[in-house]
XYZ file of C-alpha atoms in Angstrom:
315
model
C -10.892 41.646 -0.567
C -12.951 40.916 -3.683
C -10.404 42.811 -5.793
C -7.557 40.747 -4.336
C -9.437 37.479 -4.955
C -10.022 38.486 -8.552
C -6.262 38.893 -9.036
C -5.352 35.465 -7.659
C -5.313 32.669 -10.217
C -7.393 29.857 -8.730
C -8.082 26.417 -10.215
C -11.375 26.480 -12.109
C -13.063 24.135 -9.621
C -12.142 26.454 -6.706
C -13.730 29.601 -8.085
C -16.786 30.857 -6.136
C -20.103 29.505 -7.368
C -23.565 28.989 -5.934
C -23.542 25.219 -6.518
C -20.646 22.980 -7.366
C -20.980 20.054 -9.730
C -20.048 16.564 -8.581
C -17.007 16.690 -10.854
C -15.818 19.934 -9.236
C -16.332 18.526 -5.736
C -14.366 15.368 -6.518
C -11.541 17.355 -8.130
C -11.305 19.690 -5.128
C -11.250 16.709 -2.764
C -8.497 14.943 -4.703
C -6.504 18.179 -4.981
C -6.446 18.555 -1.205
C -5.661 14.868 -0.564
C -2.167 14.046 0.632
C -1.861 10.631 -0.973
C 0.494 8.798 -3.317
C -0.331 8.892 -7.063
C -1.215 5.183 -6.841
C -3.720 5.823 -4.022
C -5.124 8.892 -5.797
C -5.853 6.800 -8.873
C -7.646 4.197 -6.757
C -9.655 6.912 -4.983
C -10.741 8.446 -8.286
C -11.760 5.045 -9.683
C -13.696 4.093 -6.533
C -15.603 7.385 -6.457
C -16.359 7.106 -10.189
C -17.767 3.605 -9.658
C -20.059 4.866 -6.890
C -21.219 7.770 -9.053
C -22.177 5.313 -11.788
C -24.137 3.347 -9.189
C -26.185 6.353 -8.015
C -26.913 7.432 -11.594
C -28.418 10.910 -11.855
C -28.433 11.510 -8.107
C -26.001 14.182 -6.925
C -23.299 13.365 -4.384
C -24.839 16.115 -2.238
C -28.190 14.285 -2.180
C -26.796 10.873 -1.193
C -28.036 9.397 2.101
C -26.766 6.448 4.138
C -29.309 4.255 2.316
C -27.565 4.538 -1.058
C -24.208 3.753 0.495
C -25.609 0.824 2.474
C -27.256 -0.636 -0.657
C -23.978 -0.064 -2.536
C -22.068 -1.936 0.183
C -24.549 -4.847 0.083
C -24.295 -4.936 -3.702
C -20.521 -5.244 -3.466
C -20.737 -8.005 -0.850
C -23.229 -10.018 -2.913
C -21.403 -9.534 -6.199
C -24.207 -7.615 -7.897
C -21.833 -4.830 -8.937
C -19.004 -6.968 -10.328
C -18.664 -8.072 -13.941
C -18.490 -11.730 -12.962
C -21.285 -11.425 -10.375
C -18.926 -12.802 -7.727
C -19.280 -11.732 -4.077
C -16.509 -9.368 -3.016
C -14.334 -10.048 0.016
C -14.732 -7.741 3.039
C -11.281 -6.278 2.371
C -12.291 -5.421 -1.209
C -15.526 -3.829 0.011
C -13.500 -1.749 2.480
C -11.251 -0.556 -0.359
C -14.355 0.660 -2.243
C -15.955 2.361 0.756
C -12.839 4.032 2.218
C -12.592 6.741 -0.500
C -16.291 7.578 -0.001
C -15.719 7.935 3.727
C -12.784 10.271 3.125
C -14.744 12.298 0.567
C -17.781 12.817 2.798
C -15.727 13.407 5.932
C -13.825 16.136 4.093
C -16.899 17.663 2.457
C -19.059 17.689 5.614
C -16.447 19.616 7.614
C -18.091 22.939 8.638
C -15.159 24.836 7.126
C -15.657 23.072 3.783
C -19.438 22.869 3.707
C -19.836 20.846 0.527
C -22.229 18.389 2.190
C -24.846 19.063 4.868
C -24.070 15.770 6.574
C -21.788 12.741 6.348
C -23.863 9.758 5.104
C -20.982 7.328 5.722
C -20.768 7.963 9.471
C -23.172 5.123 10.302
C -21.925 2.663 7.658
C -20.224 -0.411 9.114
C -17.690 -2.388 7.135
C -17.768 -6.211 7.483
C -15.055 -7.557 9.749
C -11.845 -8.155 7.861
C -10.024 -11.328 8.790
C -6.285 -10.978 9.249
C -5.186 -13.713 6.852
C -1.679 -12.478 6.160
C -0.045 -14.011 9.243
C 1.210 -16.992 7.230
C 1.956 -15.033 4.067
C 5.709 -15.272 4.277
C 8.475 -17.293 2.666
C 11.074 -19.325 4.498
C 14.756 -18.613 3.950
C 14.997 -21.621 1.613
C 11.982 -20.442 -0.396
C 13.408 -16.937 -0.694
C 16.669 -18.355 -2.040
C 14.745 -20.447 -4.591
C 12.880 -17.334 -5.707
C 16.109 -15.339 -5.916
C 17.683 -18.068 -8.035
C 14.875 -17.902 -10.573
C 14.822 -14.091 -10.604
C 18.563 -14.118 -11.333
C 17.904 -16.380 -14.326
C 15.280 -13.913 -15.564
C 17.856 -11.110 -15.542
C 19.723 -8.708 -13.281
C 16.844 -6.235 -13.104
C 14.373 -8.853 -11.873
C 16.893 -10.166 -9.356
C 17.577 -6.684 -7.967
C 13.816 -6.059 -7.670
C 13.350 -9.232 -5.622
C 16.311 -8.556 -3.330
C 15.183 -4.945 -2.779
C 11.659 -6.027 -1.817
C 12.913 -8.643 0.651
C 15.744 -6.672 2.265
C 13.871 -3.356 2.589
C 10.322 -4.638 3.092
C 8.874 -1.787 1.048
C 5.518 -1.788 -0.724
C 5.568 -2.392 -4.473
C 4.052 1.078 -5.030
C 6.986 2.519 -3.070
C 9.473 0.453 -5.085
C 8.358 1.840 -8.450
C 8.461 5.407 -7.077
C 12.123 5.309 -6.009
C 14.382 7.819 -7.753
C 18.169 7.712 -7.703
C 18.263 11.004 -5.788
C 16.309 9.383 -2.946
C 19.519 7.641 -1.809
C 21.852 9.460 0.554
C 24.566 8.697 3.100
C 24.441 9.365 6.821
C 26.385 12.421 8.141
C 29.532 10.341 8.634
C 29.242 8.650 5.241
C 29.302 5.231 6.893
C 26.024 3.859 5.546
C 23.516 4.415 2.763
C 19.894 5.401 3.397
C 16.800 5.641 1.229
C 14.002 8.191 1.620
C 10.685 6.437 1.048
C 7.426 8.282 0.462
C 4.721 5.903 1.649
C 1.028 5.909 2.435
C -0.486 9.298 3.160
C 2.563 10.902 1.528
C 4.512 10.221 4.736
C 8.282 10.053 4.443
C 10.517 7.615 6.284
C 14.185 6.705 6.148
C 15.162 3.092 5.483
C 18.727 1.866 5.844
C 20.118 0.188 2.726
C 22.225 -2.873 3.605
C 25.724 -2.842 2.114
C 25.013 -6.005 0.098
C 21.987 -4.375 -1.548
C 23.799 -1.115 -2.277
C 26.605 -3.051 -3.983
C 23.990 -4.871 -6.064
C 22.259 -1.589 -6.967
C 25.563 -0.127 -8.145
C 26.143 -3.186 -10.331
C 22.634 -2.739 -11.755
C 23.331 0.948 -12.401
C 26.491 0.041 -14.321
C 24.398 -1.883 -16.882
C 22.543 1.285 -17.903
C 23.525 2.970 -21.207
C 24.504 6.146 -19.345
C 24.637 7.578 -15.841
C 21.142 8.037 -14.380
C 19.750 11.513 -13.828
C 18.844 12.533 -10.255
C 15.119 12.179 -10.923
C 15.356 8.990 -12.976
C 13.363 6.090 -11.574
C 15.324 3.183 -10.142
C 12.803 0.803 -11.733
C 10.709 2.600 -14.391
C 7.981 -0.040 -14.246
C 4.316 -0.255 -13.294
C 3.068 -1.968 -10.145
C 1.345 -4.560 -12.309
C 4.560 -5.431 -14.175
C 6.470 -5.981 -10.918
C 3.666 -8.287 -9.755
C 3.981 -10.247 -13.016
C 7.764 -10.542 -12.566
C 7.362 -12.083 -9.094
C 4.509 -14.321 -10.259
C 6.565 -15.660 -13.164
C 9.529 -16.419 -10.894
C 7.278 -18.075 -8.320
C 5.747 -20.372 -10.921
C 9.036 -21.149 -12.674
C 10.816 -22.201 -9.469
C 7.880 -24.348 -8.350
C 6.861 -22.499 -5.194
C 3.526 -23.830 -3.951
C 2.833 -20.632 -2.040
C 1.170 -17.945 -4.141
C 3.770 -15.373 -3.196
C 3.257 -11.753 -4.284
C 5.447 -8.679 -3.785
C 3.492 -7.990 -0.591
C 4.426 -11.472 0.682
C 8.045 -10.335 0.467
C 7.164 -7.392 2.733
C 5.662 -9.853 5.245
C 8.785 -11.999 4.873
C 10.991 -9.029 5.714
C 9.051 -8.305 8.922
C 8.972 -11.944 10.001
C 12.687 -12.567 9.429
C 13.627 -9.277 11.111
C 11.685 -10.155 14.273
C 13.035 -13.712 14.276
C 16.590 -12.365 14.112
C 16.098 -10.028 17.068
C 14.822 -6.733 15.634
C 12.496 -4.835 17.959
C 8.876 -4.066 17.124
C 9.740 -0.363 16.972
C 12.551 -0.987 14.468
C 10.257 -3.014 12.207
C 7.457 -0.461 12.572
C 9.743 2.393 11.496
C 11.242 0.418 8.621
C 7.875 -0.696 7.212
C 6.216 2.665 7.795
C 3.352 1.408 9.967
C 1.422 4.276 11.558
C 0.264 2.098 14.454
C 2.336 -0.443 16.388
C -0.715 -2.759 16.399
C -0.175 -3.395 12.695
C 3.391 -4.520 13.360
C 2.337 -6.674 16.315
C 0.400 -8.952 13.957
C 3.712 -10.463 12.908
C 4.453 -11.517 16.481
C 1.909 -14.338 16.241
C 3.784 -15.828 13.294
C 7.140 -15.407 15.017
C 5.871 -17.014 18.220
C 4.575 -19.987 16.229
C 7.941 -20.452 14.518
C 9.921 -20.194 17.751
C 9.727 -22.701 20.560
C 6.071 -23.474 21.342
C 4.385 -25.021 24.393
C 4.667 -28.651 23.137
C 8.431 -28.180 22.779
C 8.727 -27.340 26.471
C 6.670 -30.447 27.394
C 8.920 -32.543 25.183
C 11.933 -31.274 27.155
C 10.495 -32.921 30.265
C 10.564 -36.368 28.682
C 13.648 -36.237 26.428
C 15.668 -38.444 28.770
C 12.751 -40.737 29.622
C 11.177 -41.670 26.306
């Protein structure tokens, strides 16, 4: 067995040793993670920030106290450059990678950590404040008009985000070879690799596919199979939407993620089922999709409307 192991080429951080360094542990954890490159980068940054906080202390020697103090420091703004308190959602983003790291490392089969110090850490309640983060049809058309003025690429980006409801990280990862037809060749589909490296199939409306072909025709040459549809960063796409929002005078601070909310809201309003929206958006749990129902119910006929019906002929 030892002879066979010696012949197998293992990554340096995986080779047997009496004690692993923090850097080796983090690299092994990230190597085994099934996450998108965007999420992996965020995980690495979050873990690095925590390691700076604990100073010379090893990750193996961390207790719940260090993590609890770290969480409090984030909430009170002691660990930010501007000394501004962080929102619960931001704190959760910082703690989640630590939870994953220690859960992985404390598994008996892994054995990197003797215990999981994050198991008793509670994250502050996160308010669901995205229920009104959508654009009306008129607002979407205003945004589209401005994006079209900015150029065909920007316009196609906006239409793709609204019609498909994909995350901006998913948008910038699309390759031309991710598109394919159904077995009968009647419709076009797109393979999306989302959170947790999970794949899903999203139908591409005919109008969007026609627009994508027009966009492709503006390229200097035919795209290669692995060429990106939009070879841009997440940040640049956010800037494109922000510029259009400001130029067309939208009061709502719409972001690319607002367009995802808009997709879900309009789909449900037009009769799509929860299951259809869940599959299209790539939600793991139906509860996440159900949050949009509150918005839809508010937009549709509400209780006062029914009371008004009683008095329409009398008032």
